[in-house]
Amino acid sequence: MGEFVRLEPHVIEEIVAICQTTIEALEAARDIANNLTDTQGFGEFESAKQLAAGYSRKAAGTPESAQERVDQFIVAFTQLQDAFASGGQAFLEAEFDWVRQLQAIDPDSAV
């Protein structure tokens, strides 16, 4: 990286706190996502069982499922938090790799 960016300690602390708040919210979302696999109540018809199985797959078990997406965001924000907690230098040295990670999780995002 050719340019040098200096972050004030209070800015780093604020960013770390924001990351922690985001991680806590994502962990709460993970708890909710874990319950999405409970797809009872669709009935006993074969089409109802297929519908329940489809919803269950969207909840967990594939890279695009709710549980895995939330876990991916938790990992990305934890890495971002760790990078800033190290004084911000690791963030700058990573050449914004966390942005690429977030974009890979949600390619439609405009991060």
Short mmCIF file of N, CA and C in Angstrom, two decimals:
data_model
loop_
_atom_site.label_atom_id
_atom_site.label_comp_id
_atom_site.label_asym_id
_atom_site.label_seq_id
_atom_site.Cartn_x
_atom_site.Cartn_y
_atom_site.Cartn_z
N MET A 1 0.83 -1.16 0.00
CA MET A 1 0.00 0.00 0.00
C MET A 1 0.88 1.23 0.00
N GLY A 2 0.72 2.10 -0.97
CA GLY A 2 1.56 3.25 -1.10
C GLY A 2 1.23 4.36 -0.14
N GLU A 3 -0.01 4.51 0.23
CA GLU A 3 -0.42 5.60 1.10
C GLU A 3 -0.39 5.16 2.56
N PHE A 4 -0.16 6.13 3.43
CA PHE A 4 -0.15 5.86 4.86
C PHE A 4 -1.38 6.50 5.48
N VAL A 5 -2.09 5.72 6.25
CA VAL A 5 -3.26 6.21 6.96
C VAL A 5 -3.02 5.98 8.44
N ARG A 6 -3.20 7.04 9.22
CA ARG A 6 -3.03 6.92 10.67
C ARG A 6 -4.39 7.06 11.33
N LEU A 7 -4.68 6.12 12.17
CA LEU A 7 -5.95 6.15 12.89
C LEU A 7 -5.67 6.53 14.34
N GLU A 8 -6.43 7.47 14.85
CA GLU A 8 -6.31 7.87 16.24
C GLU A 8 -6.81 6.73 17.13
N PRO A 9 -6.20 6.57 18.31
CA PRO A 9 -6.61 5.47 19.20
C PRO A 9 -8.10 5.46 19.53
N HIS A 10 -8.70 6.62 19.74
CA HIS A 10 -10.13 6.64 20.07
C HIS A 10 -10.99 6.20 18.88
N VAL A 11 -10.51 6.44 17.66
CA VAL A 11 -11.23 5.99 16.47
C VAL A 11 -11.15 4.47 16.38
N ILE A 12 -9.97 3.93 16.66
CA ILE A 12 -9.79 2.48 16.64
C ILE A 12 -10.71 1.83 17.68
N GLU A 13 -10.74 2.41 18.89
CA GLU A 13 -11.59 1.86 19.95
C GLU A 13 -13.06 1.89 19.54
N GLU A 14 -13.47 2.96 18.89
CA GLU A 14 -14.86 3.08 18.46
C GLU A 14 -15.19 2.04 17.39
N ILE A 15 -14.29 1.85 16.46
CA ILE A 15 -14.51 0.86 15.40
C ILE A 15 -14.56 -0.54 16.00
N VAL A 16 -13.68 -0.84 16.94
CA VAL A 16 -13.69 -2.15 17.60
C VAL A 16 -15.01 -2.35 18.33
N ALA A 17 -15.51 -1.32 18.99
CA ALA A 17 -16.79 -1.41 19.70
C ALA A 17 -17.94 -1.62 18.72
N ILE A 18 -17.91 -0.94 17.59
CA ILE A 18 -18.96 -1.13 16.57
C ILE A 18 -18.93 -2.56 16.04
N CYS A 19 -17.73 -3.06 15.80
CA CYS A 19 -17.60 -4.45 15.34
C CYS A 19 -18.18 -5.41 16.38
N GLN A 20 -17.89 -5.15 17.68
CA GLN A 20 -18.40 -6.03 18.73
C GLN A 20 -19.92 -6.00 18.77
N THR A 21 -20.51 -4.83 18.64
CA THR A 21 -21.96 -4.71 18.63
C THR A 21 -22.55 -5.47 17.44
N THR A 22 -21.90 -5.35 16.29
CA THR A 22 -22.35 -6.07 15.10
C THR A 22 -22.24 -7.57 15.29
N ILE A 23 -21.13 -8.02 15.85
CA ILE A 23 -20.93 -9.45 16.09
C ILE A 23 -22.01 -9.98 17.05
N GLU A 24 -22.31 -9.22 18.10
CA GLU A 24 -23.35 -9.65 19.04
C GLU A 24 -24.71 -9.75 18.36
N ALA A 25 -25.01 -8.79 17.49
CA ALA A 25 -26.28 -8.84 16.75
C ALA A 25 -26.31 -10.04 15.81
N LEU A 26 -25.17 -10.32 15.18
CA LEU A 26 -25.10 -11.47 14.28
C LEU A 26 -25.21 -12.79 15.05
N GLU A 27 -24.66 -12.84 16.25
CA GLU A 27 -24.79 -14.04 17.07
C GLU A 27 -26.25 -14.27 17.46
N ALA A 28 -26.97 -13.19 17.73
CA ALA A 28 -28.41 -13.32 18.01
C ALA A 28 -29.15 -13.80 16.77
N ALA A 29 -28.74 -13.30 15.61
CA ALA A 29 -29.35 -13.75 14.35
C ALA A 29 -29.03 -15.22 14.10
N ARG A 30 -27.82 -15.64 14.49
CA ARG A 30 -27.46 -17.06 14.33
C ARG A 30 -28.37 -17.94 15.17
N ASP A 31 -28.70 -17.49 16.39
CA ASP A 31 -29.61 -18.26 17.25
C ASP A 31 -30.98 -18.40 16.57
N ILE A 32 -31.44 -17.34 15.96
CA ILE A 32 -32.71 -17.39 15.24
C ILE A 32 -32.59 -18.31 14.04
N ALA A 33 -31.50 -18.18 13.29
CA ALA A 33 -31.30 -19.02 12.10
C ALA A 33 -31.24 -20.49 12.46
N ASN A 34 -30.67 -20.81 13.63
CA ASN A 34 -30.60 -22.20 14.06
C ASN A 34 -31.98 -22.81 14.24
N ASN A 35 -32.96 -21.98 14.57
CA ASN A 35 -34.33 -22.47 14.75
C ASN A 35 -35.08 -22.62 13.42
N LEU A 36 -34.53 -22.10 12.36
CA LEU A 36 -35.22 -22.17 11.07
C LEU A 36 -35.29 -23.58 10.49
N THR A 37 -34.47 -24.47 11.01
CA THR A 37 -34.50 -25.84 10.51
C THR A 37 -35.72 -26.61 11.02
N ASP A 38 -36.38 -26.08 12.03
CA ASP A 38 -37.59 -26.71 12.56
C ASP A 38 -38.76 -26.36 11.63
N THR A 39 -39.03 -27.25 10.70
CA THR A 39 -40.05 -26.98 9.68
C THR A 39 -41.28 -27.85 9.87
N GLN A 40 -41.68 -28.02 11.10
CA GLN A 40 -42.89 -28.80 11.36
C GLN A 40 -44.12 -27.94 11.06
N GLY A 41 -45.22 -28.60 10.83
CA GLY A 41 -46.48 -27.89 10.67
C GLY A 41 -46.92 -27.73 9.22
N PHE A 42 -46.17 -28.30 8.29
CA PHE A 42 -46.57 -28.19 6.89
C PHE A 42 -47.60 -29.25 6.50
N GLY A 43 -47.72 -30.28 7.32
CA GLY A 43 -48.68 -31.33 7.03
C GLY A 43 -48.01 -32.61 6.59
N GLU A 44 -48.84 -33.60 6.28
CA GLU A 44 -48.34 -34.94 5.95
C GLU A 44 -48.39 -35.27 4.47
N PHE A 45 -48.94 -34.38 3.65
CA PHE A 45 -48.92 -34.63 2.21
C PHE A 45 -47.49 -34.61 1.71
N GLU A 46 -47.23 -35.35 0.65
CA GLU A 46 -45.88 -35.41 0.10
C GLU A 46 -45.39 -34.02 -0.33
N SER A 47 -46.27 -33.23 -0.93
CA SER A 47 -45.87 -31.88 -1.34
C SER A 47 -45.53 -31.02 -0.14
N ALA A 48 -46.22 -31.22 0.98
CA ALA A 48 -45.93 -30.46 2.19
C ALA A 48 -44.57 -30.87 2.76
N LYS A 49 -44.26 -32.16 2.70
CA LYS A 49 -42.96 -32.64 3.17
C LYS A 49 -41.84 -32.09 2.30
N GLN A 50 -42.08 -32.01 0.99
CA GLN A 50 -41.07 -31.46 0.09
C GLN A 50 -40.86 -29.96 0.36
N LEU A 51 -41.94 -29.26 0.61
CA LEU A 51 -41.85 -27.84 0.92
C LEU A 51 -41.06 -27.63 2.23
N ALA A 52 -41.35 -28.44 3.23
CA ALA A 52 -40.64 -28.34 4.51
C ALA A 52 -39.15 -28.63 4.31
N ALA A 53 -38.84 -29.64 3.50
CA ALA A 53 -37.44 -29.97 3.24
C ALA A 53 -36.73 -28.81 2.52
N GLY A 54 -37.42 -28.17 1.61
CA GLY A 54 -36.84 -27.02 0.90
C GLY A 54 -36.53 -25.88 1.85
N TYR A 55 -37.46 -25.57 2.74
CA TYR A 55 -37.22 -24.52 3.73
C TYR A 55 -36.07 -24.89 4.66
N SER A 56 -35.99 -26.15 5.01
CA SER A 56 -34.92 -26.61 5.88
C SER A 56 -33.57 -26.44 5.21
N ARG A 57 -33.49 -26.73 3.90
CA ARG A 57 -32.24 -26.54 3.16
C ARG A 57 -31.85 -25.06 3.10
N LYS A 58 -32.83 -24.18 2.98
CA LYS A 58 -32.54 -22.75 2.97
C LYS A 58 -32.03 -22.28 4.34
N ALA A 59 -32.43 -22.98 5.38
CA ALA A 59 -32.02 -22.62 6.73
C ALA A 59 -30.59 -23.05 7.04
N ALA A 60 -30.20 -24.26 6.59
CA ALA A 60 -28.88 -24.79 6.94
C ALA A 60 -28.45 -25.86 5.96
N GLY A 61 -27.14 -26.02 5.86
CA GLY A 61 -26.62 -27.15 5.10
C GLY A 61 -26.05 -26.82 3.73
N THR A 62 -26.21 -25.60 3.26
CA THR A 62 -25.61 -25.21 1.99
C THR A 62 -24.84 -23.91 2.21
N PRO A 63 -23.88 -23.59 1.35
CA PRO A 63 -23.12 -22.34 1.52
C PRO A 63 -24.00 -21.09 1.46
N GLU A 64 -25.16 -21.19 0.85
CA GLU A 64 -26.05 -20.03 0.73
C GLU A 64 -27.13 -20.00 1.80
N SER A 65 -27.14 -20.98 2.70
CA SER A 65 -28.20 -21.06 3.71
C SER A 65 -28.04 -19.96 4.76
N ALA A 66 -29.11 -19.70 5.47
CA ALA A 66 -29.12 -18.63 6.47
C ALA A 66 -28.04 -18.83 7.54
N GLN A 67 -27.93 -20.03 8.06
CA GLN A 67 -26.94 -20.28 9.11
C GLN A 67 -25.52 -20.01 8.61
N GLU A 68 -25.21 -20.51 7.43
CA GLU A 68 -23.86 -20.36 6.92
C GLU A 68 -23.55 -18.90 6.58
N ARG A 69 -24.52 -18.18 6.03
CA ARG A 69 -24.32 -16.76 5.73
C ARG A 69 -24.03 -15.97 6.99
N VAL A 70 -24.82 -16.22 8.03
CA VAL A 70 -24.60 -15.50 9.29
C VAL A 70 -23.22 -15.84 9.85
N ASP A 71 -22.84 -17.11 9.80
CA ASP A 71 -21.51 -17.51 10.28
C ASP A 71 -20.40 -16.83 9.47
N GLN A 72 -20.59 -16.71 8.16
CA GLN A 72 -19.60 -16.05 7.32
C GLN A 72 -19.45 -14.58 7.71
N PHE A 73 -20.55 -13.92 7.98
CA PHE A 73 -20.49 -12.52 8.41
C PHE A 73 -19.81 -12.40 9.78
N ILE A 74 -20.08 -13.33 10.68
CA ILE A 74 -19.43 -13.30 12.00
C ILE A 74 -17.92 -13.43 11.85
N VAL A 75 -17.48 -14.34 11.01
CA VAL A 75 -16.04 -14.52 10.78
C VAL A 75 -15.43 -13.25 10.20
N ALA A 76 -16.09 -12.67 9.20
CA ALA A 76 -15.56 -11.46 8.56
C ALA A 76 -15.47 -10.30 9.56
N PHE A 77 -16.50 -10.10 10.36
CA PHE A 77 -16.47 -8.99 11.32
C PHE A 77 -15.50 -9.25 12.47
N THR A 78 -15.32 -10.52 12.85
CA THR A 78 -14.34 -10.85 13.88
C THR A 78 -12.93 -10.55 13.38
N GLN A 79 -12.66 -10.90 12.12
CA GLN A 79 -11.35 -10.60 11.54
C GLN A 79 -11.13 -9.10 11.43
N LEU A 80 -12.17 -8.37 11.05
CA LEU A 80 -12.08 -6.92 10.97
C LEU A 80 -11.81 -6.32 12.34
N GLN A 81 -12.54 -6.80 13.35
CA GLN A 81 -12.36 -6.32 14.71
C GLN A 81 -10.93 -6.60 15.18
N ASP A 82 -10.44 -7.80 14.93
CA ASP A 82 -9.08 -8.16 15.34
C ASP A 82 -8.05 -7.27 14.65
N ALA A 83 -8.29 -6.98 13.38
CA ALA A 83 -7.35 -6.14 12.64
C ALA A 83 -7.29 -4.74 13.23
N PHE A 84 -8.43 -4.18 13.58
CA PHE A 84 -8.43 -2.85 14.18
C PHE A 84 -7.91 -2.89 15.61
N ALA A 85 -8.21 -3.94 16.35
CA ALA A 85 -7.75 -4.04 17.73
C ALA A 85 -6.23 -4.09 17.79
N SER A 86 -5.60 -4.54 16.73
CA SER A 86 -4.13 -4.58 16.70
C SER A 86 -3.54 -3.20 16.40
N GLY A 87 -4.37 -2.19 16.43
CA GLY A 87 -3.88 -0.84 16.21
C GLY A 87 -4.20 -0.33 14.82
N GLY A 88 -4.93 -1.10 14.05
CA GLY A 88 -5.32 -0.68 12.72
C GLY A 88 -4.33 -1.05 11.65
N GLN A 89 -3.09 -1.32 12.03
CA GLN A 89 -2.07 -1.63 11.02
C GLN A 89 -2.40 -2.91 10.27
N ALA A 90 -2.88 -3.91 10.96
CA ALA A 90 -3.23 -5.17 10.29
C ALA A 90 -4.34 -4.95 9.28
N PHE A 91 -5.25 -4.02 9.61
CA PHE A 91 -6.32 -3.70 8.66
C PHE A 91 -5.73 -3.12 7.38
N LEU A 92 -4.82 -2.21 7.53
CA LEU A 92 -4.22 -1.59 6.35
C LEU A 92 -3.35 -2.58 5.58
N GLU A 93 -2.63 -3.44 6.29
CA GLU A 93 -1.78 -4.43 5.64
C GLU A 93 -2.60 -5.48 4.90
N ALA A 94 -3.80 -5.72 5.34
CA ALA A 94 -4.66 -6.72 4.70
C ALA A 94 -5.19 -6.24 3.36
N GLU A 95 -4.91 -4.97 3.03
CA GLU A 95 -5.34 -4.38 1.76
C GLU A 95 -6.83 -4.57 1.53
N PHE A 96 -7.56 -4.32 2.60
CA PHE A 96 -9.02 -4.36 2.52
C PHE A 96 -9.56 -5.73 2.11
N ASP A 97 -8.85 -6.78 2.53
CA ASP A 97 -9.30 -8.14 2.22
C ASP A 97 -10.68 -8.41 2.81
N TRP A 98 -11.02 -7.79 3.93
CA TRP A 98 -12.33 -8.00 4.54
C TRP A 98 -13.44 -7.52 3.62
N VAL A 99 -13.20 -6.49 2.82
CA VAL A 99 -14.21 -6.01 1.87
C VAL A 99 -14.46 -7.10 0.83
N ARG A 100 -13.40 -7.70 0.35
CA ARG A 100 -13.57 -8.80 -0.62
C ARG A 100 -14.33 -9.96 0.00
N GLN A 101 -14.07 -10.24 1.29
CA GLN A 101 -14.79 -11.32 1.96
C GLN A 101 -16.28 -11.01 2.05
N LEU A 102 -16.61 -9.78 2.45
CA LEU A 102 -18.01 -9.41 2.54
C LEU A 102 -18.68 -9.43 1.18
N GLN A 103 -17.97 -8.99 0.15
CA GLN A 103 -18.55 -9.01 -1.19
C GLN A 103 -18.74 -10.44 -1.68
N ALA A 104 -17.86 -11.34 -1.28
CA ALA A 104 -18.01 -12.74 -1.67
C ALA A 104 -19.22 -13.37 -0.99
N ILE A 105 -19.51 -12.93 0.23
CA ILE A 105 -20.67 -13.44 0.94
C ILE A 105 -21.94 -12.98 0.26
N ASP A 106 -21.98 -11.69 -0.11
CA ASP A 106 -23.16 -11.12 -0.74
C ASP A 106 -22.73 -10.33 -1.98
N PRO A 107 -22.61 -10.99 -3.13
CA PRO A 107 -22.11 -10.33 -4.33
C PRO A 107 -22.99 -9.16 -4.80
N ASP A 108 -24.24 -9.09 -4.33
CA ASP A 108 -25.11 -8.00 -4.73
C ASP A 108 -24.92 -6.75 -3.89
N SER A 109 -24.09 -6.85 -2.83
CA SER A 109 -23.90 -5.70 -1.97
C SER A 109 -23.04 -4.65 -2.65
N ALA A 110 -23.17 -3.44 -2.20
CA ALA A 110 -22.40 -2.33 -2.76
C ALA A 110 -21.38 -1.83 -1.74
N VAL A 111 -20.68 -2.76 -1.06
CA VAL A 111 -19.70 -2.37 -0.04
C VAL A 111 -18.56 -1.66 -0.71
#
